[in-house]
mmCIF file of C-alpha atoms and ligand atoms in Angstrom:
data_model
loop_
_atom_site.group_PDB
_atom_site.id
_atom_site.type_symbol
_atom_site.label_atom_id
_atom_site.label_comp_id
_atom_site.label_asym_id
_atom_site.label_seq_id
_atom_site.Cartn_x
_atom_site.Cartn_y
_atom_site.Cartn_z
ATOM 1 C CA UNK A 6 -22.895 -3.440 -18.457
ATOM 2 C CA UNK A 7 -23.967 0.062 -17.475
ATOM 3 C CA UNK A 8 -22.287 3.246 -18.687
ATOM 4 C CA UNK A 9 -22.314 5.912 -15.946
ATOM 5 C CA UNK A 10 -21.891 9.523 -17.071
ATOM 6 C CA UNK A 11 -20.168 12.437 -15.372
ATOM 7 C CA UNK A 12 -19.000 10.381 -12.379
ATOM 8 C CA UNK A 13 -17.218 12.120 -9.471
ATOM 9 C CA UNK A 14 -13.745 10.560 -9.110
ATOM 10 C CA UNK A 15 -12.903 12.168 -5.782
ATOM 11 C CA UNK A 16 -13.829 9.001 -3.797
ATOM 12 C CA UNK A 17 -11.804 6.897 -6.245
ATOM 13 C CA UNK A 18 -8.395 8.559 -5.885
ATOM 14 C CA UNK A 19 -6.459 8.563 -2.617
ATOM 15 C CA UNK A 20 -5.148 12.103 -3.235
ATOM 16 C CA UNK A 21 -8.775 13.222 -2.861
ATOM 17 C CA UNK A 22 -8.503 15.368 -6.004
ATOM 18 C CA UNK A 23 -11.798 16.622 -7.403
ATOM 19 C CA UNK A 24 -12.310 15.466 -11.012
ATOM 20 C CA UNK A 25 -14.930 13.678 -13.081
ATOM 21 C CA UNK A 26 -15.013 10.793 -15.505
ATOM 22 C CA UNK A 27 -17.023 11.590 -18.626
ATOM 23 C CA UNK A 28 -17.990 7.903 -18.830
ATOM 24 C CA UNK A 29 -17.324 5.041 -16.417
ATOM 25 C CA UNK A 30 -18.042 1.310 -16.563
ATOM 26 C CA UNK A 31 -17.635 -0.963 -13.531
ATOM 27 C CA UNK A 32 -15.884 -4.200 -14.436
ATOM 28 C CA UNK A 33 -16.868 -7.181 -12.264
ATOM 29 C CA UNK A 34 -15.459 -9.761 -14.677
ATOM 30 C CA UNK A 35 -14.168 -10.264 -18.207
ATOM 31 C CA UNK A 36 -17.754 -10.335 -19.549
ATOM 32 C CA UNK A 37 -18.057 -6.608 -18.746
ATOM 33 C CA UNK A 38 -14.956 -5.855 -20.825
ATOM 34 C CA UNK A 39 -16.331 -7.950 -23.680
ATOM 35 C CA UNK A 40 -19.647 -6.053 -23.456
ATOM 36 C CA UNK A 41 -17.722 -2.766 -23.799
ATOM 37 C CA UNK A 42 -15.885 -4.123 -26.845
ATOM 38 C CA UNK A 43 -19.181 -5.301 -28.379
ATOM 39 C CA UNK A 44 -20.635 -1.774 -28.104
ATOM 40 C CA UNK A 45 -19.819 0.158 -31.296
ATOM 41 C CA UNK A 46 -19.841 3.501 -29.460
ATOM 42 C CA UNK A 47 -17.346 2.321 -26.817
ATOM 43 C CA UNK A 48 -15.167 -0.274 -28.545
ATOM 44 C CA UNK A 49 -12.772 2.175 -30.191
ATOM 45 C CA UNK A 50 -12.777 4.760 -27.386
ATOM 46 C CA UNK A 51 -9.484 5.305 -25.524
ATOM 47 C CA UNK A 52 -9.671 3.561 -22.142
ATOM 48 C CA UNK A 53 -8.278 4.233 -18.700
ATOM 49 C CA UNK A 54 -8.091 1.377 -16.186
ATOM 50 C CA UNK A 55 -8.765 2.511 -12.616
ATOM 51 C CA UNK A 56 -7.867 0.321 -9.640
ATOM 52 C CA UNK A 57 -7.744 1.735 -6.116
ATOM 53 C CA UNK A 58 -6.662 5.145 -7.422
ATOM 54 C CA UNK A 59 -3.739 5.154 -4.991
ATOM 55 C CA UNK A 60 -1.011 5.859 -7.507
ATOM 56 C CA UNK A 61 -2.527 8.506 -9.770
ATOM 57 C CA UNK A 62 -2.620 12.298 -9.968
ATOM 58 C CA UNK A 63 -5.741 13.575 -11.744
ATOM 59 C CA UNK A 64 -4.948 16.848 -13.473
ATOM 60 C CA UNK A 65 -8.433 17.327 -14.927
ATOM 61 C CA UNK A 66 -11.574 15.464 -15.920
ATOM 62 C CA UNK A 67 -10.850 12.070 -17.492
ATOM 63 C CA UNK A 68 -11.962 11.883 -21.130
ATOM 64 C CA UNK A 69 -11.054 8.271 -21.903
ATOM 65 C CA UNK A 70 -13.647 5.681 -20.880
ATOM 66 C CA UNK A 71 -12.840 4.749 -17.258
ATOM 67 C CA UNK A 72 -12.916 1.003 -16.574
ATOM 68 C CA UNK A 73 -13.198 0.691 -12.806
ATOM 69 C CA UNK A 74 -11.948 -2.746 -11.792
ATOM 70 C CA UNK A 75 -14.215 -4.417 -9.232
ATOM 71 C CA UNK A 76 -13.308 -8.088 -9.807
ATOM 72 C CA UNK A 77 -13.578 -9.968 -6.509
ATOM 73 C CA UNK A 78 -12.612 -13.371 -5.149
ATOM 74 C CA UNK A 79 -9.726 -15.009 -3.271
ATOM 75 C CA UNK A 80 -8.798 -18.665 -3.218
ATOM 76 C CA UNK A 81 -5.969 -21.061 -2.469
ATOM 77 C CA UNK A 82 -5.055 -22.980 -5.626
ATOM 78 C CA UNK A 83 -2.272 -25.134 -4.222
ATOM 79 C CA UNK A 84 -1.227 -26.120 -0.715
ATOM 80 C CA UNK A 85 1.992 -28.033 -1.240
ATOM 81 C CA UNK A 86 5.162 -28.932 0.623
ATOM 82 C CA UNK A 87 7.121 -26.209 -1.129
ATOM 83 C CA UNK A 88 4.541 -23.494 -0.741
ATOM 84 C CA UNK A 89 1.130 -22.075 -1.452
ATOM 85 C CA UNK A 90 -0.356 -20.676 -4.625
ATOM 86 C CA UNK A 91 -3.011 -18.043 -3.898
ATOM 87 C CA UNK A 92 -5.203 -16.205 -6.399
ATOM 88 C CA UNK A 93 -7.055 -12.929 -5.892
ATOM 89 C CA UNK A 94 -9.353 -10.849 -8.102
ATOM 90 C CA UNK A 95 -7.839 -7.583 -9.356
ATOM 91 C CA UNK A 96 -10.489 -5.483 -7.596
ATOM 92 C CA UNK A 97 -9.776 -6.876 -4.127
ATOM 93 C CA UNK A 98 -8.282 -4.388 -1.697
ATOM 94 C CA UNK A 99 -4.542 -5.083 -1.381
ATOM 95 C CA UNK A 100 -4.204 -4.732 2.396
ATOM 96 C CA UNK A 101 -7.355 -6.783 3.106
ATOM 97 C CA UNK A 102 -5.929 -9.521 0.872
ATOM 98 C CA UNK A 103 -2.614 -9.506 2.766
ATOM 99 C CA UNK A 104 -4.525 -9.650 6.091
ATOM 100 C CA UNK A 105 -6.656 -12.523 4.726
ATOM 101 C CA UNK A 106 -3.574 -14.571 3.732
ATOM 102 C CA UNK A 107 -2.075 -14.134 7.221
ATOM 103 C CA UNK A 108 -5.390 -15.116 8.870
ATOM 104 C CA UNK A 109 -5.538 -18.236 6.645
ATOM 105 C CA UNK A 110 -2.024 -19.275 7.700
ATOM 106 C CA UNK A 111 -0.507 -18.371 4.324
ATOM 107 C CA UNK A 112 2.494 -16.168 5.171
ATOM 108 C CA UNK A 113 4.742 -14.307 2.745
ATOM 109 C CA UNK A 114 3.048 -11.004 1.962
ATOM 110 C CA UNK A 115 3.282 -9.485 5.475
ATOM 111 C CA UNK A 116 6.058 -6.977 4.590
ATOM 112 C CA UNK A 117 3.669 -5.499 2.015
ATOM 113 C CA UNK A 118 0.900 -4.802 4.562
ATOM 114 C CA UNK A 119 -0.992 -1.493 4.534
ATOM 115 C CA UNK A 120 0.031 -0.457 1.010
ATOM 116 C CA UNK A 121 -3.021 1.366 -0.376
ATOM 117 C CA UNK A 122 -4.617 0.161 -3.598
ATOM 118 C CA UNK A 123 -5.916 -2.997 -5.207
ATOM 119 C CA UNK A 124 -4.524 -6.428 -6.072
ATOM 120 C CA UNK A 125 -4.631 -5.591 -9.790
ATOM 121 C CA UNK A 126 -2.557 -2.445 -9.348
ATOM 122 C CA UNK A 127 0.146 -4.250 -7.355
ATOM 123 C CA UNK A 128 1.972 -5.758 -10.365
ATOM 124 C CA UNK A 129 1.614 -2.580 -12.450
ATOM 125 C CA UNK A 130 4.155 -0.764 -10.322
ATOM 126 C CA UNK A 131 5.693 -3.843 -8.679
ATOM 127 C CA UNK A 132 4.848 -2.523 -5.198
ATOM 128 C CA UNK A 133 7.563 -2.931 -2.620
ATOM 129 C CA UNK A 134 8.275 -2.195 1.018
ATOM 130 C CA UNK A 135 10.542 -3.324 3.854
ATOM 131 C CA UNK A 136 12.782 -5.530 1.771
ATOM 132 C CA UNK A 137 10.125 -7.338 -0.296
ATOM 133 C CA UNK A 138 8.827 -6.532 -3.772
ATOM 134 C CA UNK A 139 5.742 -7.974 -5.372
ATOM 135 C CA UNK A 140 7.944 -9.781 -7.922
ATOM 136 C CA UNK A 141 9.439 -11.842 -5.052
ATOM 137 C CA UNK A 142 6.029 -13.424 -4.391
ATOM 138 C CA UNK A 143 4.533 -13.273 -7.869
ATOM 139 C CA UNK A 144 3.512 -16.356 -9.850
ATOM 140 C CA UNK A 145 1.430 -15.138 -12.795
ATOM 141 C CA UNK A 146 -1.570 -13.036 -13.775
ATOM 142 C CA UNK A 147 -4.495 -13.153 -16.184
ATOM 143 C CA UNK A 148 -5.311 -10.037 -18.177
ATOM 144 C CA UNK A 149 -7.689 -9.146 -20.967
ATOM 145 C CA UNK A 150 -6.652 -7.424 -24.178
ATOM 146 C CA UNK A 151 -8.656 -4.191 -24.452
ATOM 147 C CA UNK A 152 -8.802 -4.349 -28.252
ATOM 148 C CA UNK A 153 -9.597 -8.017 -28.869
ATOM 149 C CA UNK A 154 -11.201 -9.211 -25.606
ATOM 150 C CA UNK A 155 -8.765 -12.121 -25.567
ATOM 151 C CA UNK A 156 -7.668 -13.312 -22.107
ATOM 152 C CA UNK A 157 -3.962 -14.070 -21.719
ATOM 153 C CA UNK A 158 -1.602 -15.124 -18.928
ATOM 154 C CA UNK A 159 1.767 -13.546 -18.095
ATOM 155 C CA UNK A 160 4.524 -14.980 -15.914
ATOM 156 C CA UNK A 161 7.023 -12.831 -13.998
ATOM 157 C CA UNK A 162 9.504 -12.607 -16.879
ATOM 158 C CA UNK A 163 6.761 -11.437 -19.256
ATOM 159 C CA UNK A 164 5.708 -8.751 -16.766
ATOM 160 C CA UNK A 165 9.261 -7.307 -17.048
ATOM 161 C CA UNK A 166 9.286 -6.167 -13.443
ATOM 162 C CA UNK A 167 11.703 -3.456 -12.389
ATOM 163 C CA UNK A 168 11.883 -1.066 -9.471
ATOM 164 C CA UNK A 169 8.300 0.330 -9.327
ATOM 165 C CA UNK A 170 7.984 -0.698 -12.964
ATOM 166 C CA UNK A 171 6.465 -3.319 -15.277
ATOM 167 C CA UNK A 172 5.294 -3.893 -18.845
ATOM 168 C CA UNK A 173 1.967 -2.270 -17.830
ATOM 169 C CA UNK A 174 3.639 1.138 -17.375
ATOM 170 C CA UNK A 175 5.061 1.284 -20.897
ATOM 171 C CA UNK A 176 3.396 2.037 -24.206
ATOM 172 C CA UNK A 177 4.242 -0.267 -27.099
ATOM 173 C CA UNK A 178 6.970 1.302 -29.234
ATOM 174 C CA UNK A 179 6.348 -0.997 -32.220
ATOM 175 C CA UNK A 180 4.282 -4.005 -33.369
ATOM 176 C CA UNK A 181 6.540 -6.528 -31.582
ATOM 177 C CA UNK A 182 6.902 -4.476 -28.407
ATOM 178 C CA UNK A 183 5.109 -5.909 -25.395
ATOM 179 C CA UNK A 184 4.363 -2.504 -23.815
ATOM 180 C CA UNK A 185 0.840 -2.892 -22.409
ATOM 181 C CA UNK A 186 0.040 0.615 -21.163
ATOM 182 C CA UNK A 187 -3.632 1.264 -21.961
ATOM 183 C CA UNK A 188 -3.886 -2.060 -23.814
ATOM 184 C CA UNK A 189 -4.743 -4.570 -21.086
ATOM 185 C CA UNK A 190 -6.790 -4.886 -17.928
ATOM 186 C CA UNK A 191 -5.521 -7.215 -15.191
ATOM 187 C CA UNK A 192 -8.232 -9.662 -14.072
ATOM 188 C CA UNK A 193 -6.593 -11.918 -11.462
ATOM 189 C CA UNK A 194 -3.164 -12.219 -9.829
ATOM 190 C CA UNK A 195 -1.548 -15.404 -8.446
ATOM 191 C CA UNK A 196 1.017 -15.329 -5.653
ATOM 192 C CA UNK A 197 3.604 -18.011 -4.887
ATOM 193 C CA UNK A 198 4.257 -18.069 -1.133
ATOM 194 C CA UNK A 199 7.288 -20.253 -0.330
ATOM 195 C CA UNK A 200 7.373 -22.857 2.434
ATOM 196 C CA UNK A 201 9.092 -23.006 4.876
ATOM 197 C CA UNK A 202 8.350 -19.367 5.641
ATOM 198 C CA UNK A 203 11.238 -17.147 6.724
ATOM 199 C CA UNK A 204 10.764 -13.660 8.143
ATOM 200 C CA UNK A 205 12.271 -10.916 5.981
ATOM 201 C CA UNK A 206 13.856 -8.543 8.495
ATOM 202 C CA UNK A 207 16.646 -7.020 6.408
ATOM 203 C CA UNK A 208 15.090 -3.571 6.659
ATOM 204 C CA UNK A 209 16.609 -1.648 9.581
ATOM 205 C CA UNK A 210 13.308 -0.456 11.119
ATOM 206 C CA UNK A 211 12.035 -4.049 11.301
ATOM 207 C CA UNK A 212 15.222 -5.489 12.757
ATOM 208 C CA UNK A 213 15.250 -2.712 15.370
ATOM 209 C CA UNK A 214 11.671 -3.566 16.281
ATOM 210 C CA UNK A 215 12.551 -7.265 16.650
ATOM 211 C CA UNK A 216 15.322 -6.384 19.073
ATOM 212 C CA UNK A 217 13.104 -3.998 21.070
ATOM 213 C CA UNK A 218 10.484 -6.716 21.450
ATOM 214 C CA UNK A 219 13.138 -9.264 22.445
ATOM 215 C CA UNK A 220 11.773 -11.778 19.925
ATOM 216 C CA UNK A 221 14.176 -14.300 18.338
ATOM 217 C CA UNK A 222 12.001 -15.369 15.399
ATOM 218 C CA UNK A 223 8.761 -13.426 14.966
ATOM 219 C CA UNK A 224 5.526 -14.920 13.641
ATOM 220 C CA UNK A 225 4.091 -13.698 10.311
ATOM 221 C CA UNK A 226 1.382 -11.894 12.310
ATOM 222 C CA UNK A 227 4.052 -10.045 14.338
ATOM 223 C CA UNK A 228 5.895 -8.926 11.199
ATOM 224 C CA UNK A 229 2.536 -7.828 9.740
ATOM 225 C CA UNK A 230 1.761 -5.807 12.901
ATOM 226 C CA UNK A 231 5.235 -4.216 12.977
ATOM 227 C CA UNK A 232 5.032 -3.204 9.313
ATOM 228 C CA UNK A 233 1.614 -1.623 9.981
ATOM 229 C CA UNK A 234 3.011 0.275 13.001
ATOM 230 C CA UNK A 235 6.060 1.540 11.081
ATOM 231 C CA UNK A 236 3.947 2.689 8.142
ATOM 232 C CA UNK A 237 1.395 4.406 10.396
ATOM 233 C CA UNK A 238 4.197 6.314 12.147
ATOM 234 C CA UNK A 239 5.794 7.554 8.901
ATOM 235 C CA UNK A 240 3.140 7.708 6.226
ATOM 236 C CA UNK A 241 -0.167 9.594 6.148
ATOM 237 C CA UNK A 242 -3.387 7.578 6.105
ATOM 238 C CA UNK A 243 -5.033 8.500 2.775
ATOM 239 C CA UNK A 244 -8.472 8.360 4.410
ATOM 240 C CA UNK A 245 -7.385 11.278 6.628
ATOM 241 C CA UNK A 246 -4.807 13.136 4.499
ATOM 242 C CA UNK A 247 -4.997 12.680 0.718
ATOM 243 C CA UNK A 248 -1.761 11.312 -0.797
ATOM 244 C CA UNK A 249 -0.395 8.766 -3.279
ATOM 245 C CA UNK A 250 2.449 7.265 -1.217
ATOM 246 C CA UNK A 251 5.997 8.034 -2.349
ATOM 247 C CA UNK A 252 5.733 10.705 -5.016
ATOM 248 C CA UNK A 253 9.195 10.111 -6.537
ATOM 249 C CA UNK A 254 11.252 6.997 -7.172
ATOM 250 C CA UNK A 255 14.554 6.640 -5.333
ATOM 251 C CA UNK A 256 17.089 7.577 -8.047
ATOM 252 C CA UNK A 257 20.057 5.399 -9.004
ATOM 253 C CA UNK A 258 23.471 6.847 -9.827
ATOM 254 C CA UNK A 259 26.847 5.422 -10.838
ATOM 255 C CA UNK A 260 29.468 4.847 -8.076
ATOM 256 C CA UNK A 261 31.522 7.737 -9.563
ATOM 257 C CA UNK A 262 28.554 10.117 -9.427
ATOM 258 C CA UNK A 263 27.843 8.997 -5.865
ATOM 259 C CA UNK A 264 31.463 9.527 -4.758
ATOM 260 C CA UNK A 265 31.304 13.004 -6.250
ATOM 261 C CA UNK A 266 28.095 13.822 -4.364
ATOM 262 C CA UNK A 267 29.389 12.341 -1.078
ATOM 263 C CA UNK A 268 32.454 14.587 -1.335
ATOM 264 C CA UNK A 269 30.068 17.560 -1.336
ATOM 265 C CA UNK A 270 27.293 16.106 0.849
ATOM 266 C CA UNK A 271 28.856 13.628 3.300
ATOM 267 C CA UNK A 272 25.534 12.864 5.006
ATOM 268 C CA UNK A 273 23.658 11.723 1.906
ATOM 269 C CA UNK A 274 21.669 8.485 2.472
ATOM 270 C CA UNK A 275 22.745 5.914 -0.122
ATOM 271 C CA UNK A 276 22.523 2.155 -0.649
ATOM 272 C CA UNK A 277 24.894 0.138 -2.874
ATOM 273 C CA UNK A 278 22.969 -2.082 -5.316
ATOM 274 C CA UNK A 279 23.946 -5.612 -6.438
ATOM 275 C CA UNK A 280 24.701 -4.338 -9.980
ATOM 276 C CA UNK A 281 27.302 -1.834 -8.701
ATOM 277 C CA UNK A 282 25.063 1.230 -8.975
ATOM 278 C CA UNK A 283 24.039 3.259 -5.925
ATOM 279 C CA UNK A 284 20.479 4.095 -4.899
ATOM 280 C CA UNK A 285 19.900 7.423 -3.168
ATOM 281 C CA UNK A 286 17.050 8.185 -0.762
ATOM 282 C CA UNK A 287 14.881 10.699 -2.639
ATOM 283 C CA UNK A 288 13.213 11.613 0.677
ATOM 284 C CA UNK A 289 16.587 12.670 2.052
ATOM 285 C CA UNK A 290 17.400 14.756 -1.056
ATOM 286 C CA UNK A 291 14.047 16.588 -0.846
ATOM 287 C CA UNK A 292 14.391 17.031 2.902
ATOM 288 C CA UNK A 293 17.917 18.428 2.448
ATOM 289 C CA UNK A 294 16.489 21.060 0.090
ATOM 290 C CA UNK A 295 14.229 22.211 2.922
ATOM 291 C CA UNK A 296 10.908 21.035 1.503
ATOM 292 C CA UNK A 297 9.497 19.166 4.486
ATOM 293 C CA UNK A 298 6.246 20.802 5.588
ATOM 294 C CA UNK A 299 6.218 23.326 2.681
ATOM 295 C CA UNK A 300 3.199 23.943 0.440
ATOM 296 C CA UNK A 301 2.209 25.265 -2.978
ATOM 297 C CA UNK A 302 -1.433 26.243 -2.781
ATOM 298 C CA UNK A 303 -3.184 23.310 -1.146
ATOM 299 C CA UNK A 304 -0.555 20.740 -2.134
ATOM 300 C CA UNK A 305 2.128 20.103 0.468
ATOM 301 C CA UNK A 306 5.143 18.032 1.475
ATOM 302 C CA UNK A 307 4.331 15.705 4.374
ATOM 303 C CA UNK A 308 5.945 16.761 7.661
ATOM 304 C CA UNK A 309 7.204 13.281 8.614
ATOM 305 C CA UNK A 310 8.404 12.018 5.207
ATOM 306 C CA UNK A 311 9.487 14.424 2.479
ATOM 307 C CA UNK A 312 8.921 11.839 -0.263
ATOM 308 C CA UNK A 313 5.150 12.025 0.206
ATOM 309 C CA UNK A 314 3.127 14.887 -1.260
ATOM 310 C CA UNK A 315 -0.223 15.513 0.422
ATOM 311 C CA UNK A 316 -3.529 17.247 -0.155
ATOM 312 C CA UNK A 317 -3.772 19.865 2.578
ATOM 313 C CA UNK A 318 -7.348 20.855 1.869
ATOM 314 C CA UNK A 319 -10.372 19.050 3.182
ATOM 315 C CA UNK A 320 -10.900 16.396 0.529
ATOM 316 C CA UNK A 321 -13.677 17.391 -1.832
ATOM 317 C CA UNK A 322 -13.994 20.908 -0.420
ATOM 318 C CA UNK A 323 -13.230 24.054 -2.372
ATOM 319 C CA UNK A 324 -9.885 24.169 -0.534
ATOM 320 C CA UNK A 325 -8.755 20.738 -1.744
ATOM 321 C CA UNK A 326 -5.567 20.571 -3.815
ATOM 322 C CA UNK A 327 -5.933 20.365 -7.568
ATOM 323 C CA UNK A 328 -3.813 18.036 -9.690
ATOM 324 C CA UNK A 329 -2.261 21.204 -11.155
ATOM 325 C CA UNK A 330 -1.105 22.353 -7.706
ATOM 326 C CA UNK A 331 0.359 18.923 -6.953
ATOM 327 C CA UNK A 332 2.299 18.959 -10.239
ATOM 328 C CA UNK A 333 3.496 22.551 -9.707
ATOM 329 C CA UNK A 334 4.858 21.524 -6.306
ATOM 330 C CA UNK A 335 6.404 18.363 -7.795
ATOM 331 C CA UNK A 336 8.174 20.389 -10.511
ATOM 332 C CA UNK A 337 9.486 22.922 -7.974
ATOM 333 C CA UNK A 338 10.927 20.036 -5.928
ATOM 334 C CA UNK A 339 12.494 18.474 -9.040
ATOM 335 C CA UNK A 340 14.109 21.809 -9.945
ATOM 336 C CA UNK A 341 15.610 22.412 -6.523
ATOM 337 C CA UNK A 342 16.931 18.832 -6.195
ATOM 338 C CA UNK A 343 18.458 19.137 -9.679
ATOM 339 C CA UNK A 344 20.053 22.498 -8.927
ATOM 340 C CA UNK A 345 21.622 21.298 -5.699
ATOM 341 C CA UNK A 346 22.534 17.663 -6.500
ATOM 342 C CA UNK A 347 22.383 17.403 -10.310
ATOM 343 C CA UNK A 348 19.859 14.565 -9.949
ATOM 344 C CA UNK A 349 16.574 14.320 -11.821
ATOM 345 C CA UNK A 350 13.775 12.872 -9.699
ATOM 346 C CA UNK A 351 11.212 10.806 -11.556
ATOM 347 C CA UNK A 352 7.592 10.839 -10.327
ATOM 348 C CA UNK A 353 6.204 7.490 -9.246
ATOM 349 C CA UNK A 354 2.428 7.940 -9.723
ATOM 350 C CA UNK A 355 0.775 7.984 -13.112
ATOM 351 C CA UNK A 356 -0.213 11.537 -14.086
ATOM 352 C CA UNK A 357 -3.625 11.446 -15.781
HETATM 353 N N1 EPU B 18 14.718 10.383 4.773
HETATM 354 C C1 EPU B 18 15.029 11.657 5.204
HETATM 355 N N2 EPU B 18 14.032 12.606 5.171
HETATM 356 C C2 EPU B 18 12.787 12.321 4.736
HETATM 357 C C3 EPU B 18 12.475 11.033 4.301
HETATM 358 C C4 EPU B 18 13.475 10.065 4.330
HETATM 359 O O1 EPU B 18 16.142 11.949 5.600
HETATM 360 O O2 EPU B 18 11.953 13.227 4.746
HETATM 361 C C5 EPU B 18 15.727 9.341 4.842
HETATM 362 C C6 EPU B 18 15.412 8.357 5.973
HETATM 363 O O3 EPU B 18 15.928 8.767 7.186
HETATM 364 C C7 EPU B 18 16.036 7.093 5.488
HETATM 365 C C8 EPU B 18 15.951 7.196 3.984
HETATM 366 O O4 EPU B 18 15.701 8.561 3.677
HETATM 367 O O5 EPU B 18 17.401 7.042 5.854
HETATM 368 C C9 EPU B 18 14.897 6.287 3.392
HETATM 369 O O6 EPU B 18 13.611 6.574 3.964
HETATM 370 P P1 EPU B 18 12.529 5.430 4.239
HETATM 371 O O7 EPU B 18 13.145 4.327 4.988
HETATM 372 O O8 EPU B 18 11.319 6.081 4.814
HETATM 373 O O9 EPU B 18 12.205 4.821 2.819
HETATM 374 P P2 EPU B 18 11.995 5.528 1.414
HETATM 375 O O10 EPU B 18 13.166 5.219 0.556
HETATM 376 O O11 EPU B 18 11.658 6.940 1.618
HETATM 377 C C10 EPU B 18 10.845 3.464 0.274
HETATM 378 C C11 EPU B 18 9.651 3.248 -0.604
HETATM 379 C C12 EPU B 18 8.373 3.193 0.209
HETATM 380 C C13 EPU B 18 8.506 2.042 1.198
HETATM 381 C C14 EPU B 18 9.755 2.265 2.079
HETATM 382 C C15 EPU B 18 10.017 1.081 2.963
HETATM 383 C C16 EPU B 18 10.177 4.236 -2.770
HETATM 384 C C17 EPU B 18 9.930 5.369 -3.716
HETATM 385 N N3 EPU B 18 9.575 4.324 -1.590
HETATM 386 O O12 EPU B 18 10.701 4.755 0.863
HETATM 387 O O13 EPU B 18 7.306 2.916 -0.674
HETATM 388 O O14 EPU B 18 7.344 1.939 2.013
HETATM 389 O O15 EPU B 18 10.931 2.428 1.248
HETATM 390 O O16 EPU B 18 10.470 -0.002 2.213
HETATM 391 O O17 EPU B 18 10.876 3.300 -3.121
HETATM 392 C C18 EPU B 18 5.587 3.902 -2.023
HETATM 393 O O18 EPU B 18 6.162 3.416 -2.995
HETATM 394 O O19 EPU B 18 4.535 4.572 -2.145
HETATM 395 C C19 EPU B 18 6.182 3.722 -0.693
HETATM 396 C C20 EPU B 18 5.667 4.300 0.391
#
């Protein structure tokens, strides 16, 4: 185990925000975490687990000890009649892992192609896109307790998945509360990919693409390619324009609230949910308030998708957006959406 001091975090966050970690340890396996816990100077220090840095806003230098997850490895654990069980190390790149499964003939993750970040970060916010959420393909994960060094396994129920939410996003409220924020580091994730495979084309953009191509039943590779095309057309590539994907969650309202808003705003984009509530498109709400293409300092609202905030400055240069500018812009958007629609938008990334 090596403790690196004063490490530049700009390459490790997709927003391209300039900040430093006071101390950083690269974690290639559970033995590195145990070495940290065996070190009297580090054991009690607050810790921050860093994956691909694709869902964080750094608002300053990071004082807690940064544990940068670099655990590698991918393998097929089961190849059965009813499906495949695949395991990947938390530090593996998410998109490369999806591409690897497709290349190996293990379909099921193709709708989640091109999502930035790592395998270990995927369950933290239950990533989702084009009609599939991580929880739909999740089997279990191994994590290590950051106080005791004990390795434990969680199934889907124990992860308490919700929309862009899990037990890893919540702090423990009491001794019996399972909130694991800051308390655990995910080591490996296992995916259950059902057989026979069925394409998931419920999302309008995908179904439209299927019709355009004149394909009756696409292959997993085709769905993968279409998802990549759709994302590239709508979402900025973080290697070119710094961003953290959707900046706000799509809010949910009661049917009564929705009816009230529709009466005032007939064009509002809304989706009825199975539990009777109604989900609203946050991108539409922000767009309707005129934010598309606007900026605060070097932080801006992406021209093609108002739900994505971007770093307008050259990453790492003096003109790059600061976390403070991003949060000022985010708060201004929240205020205007609240004033016009009475809806409070909740940020999706973790603000550090
Ligand atoms: N819309 C606008 N203006 C905008 C943006 C969107 O009018 O500027 C409208 C669109 O026309 C559409 C609706 O809002 O009718 C929804 O937009 P879109 O289909 O692009 O999806 P989204 O709700 O904005 C969500 C996820 C994305 C995911 C896509 C596809 C959240 C917060 N975001 O976006 O996830 O890729 O659906 O499934 O749930 C992410 O989490 O980082 C992310 C990119």
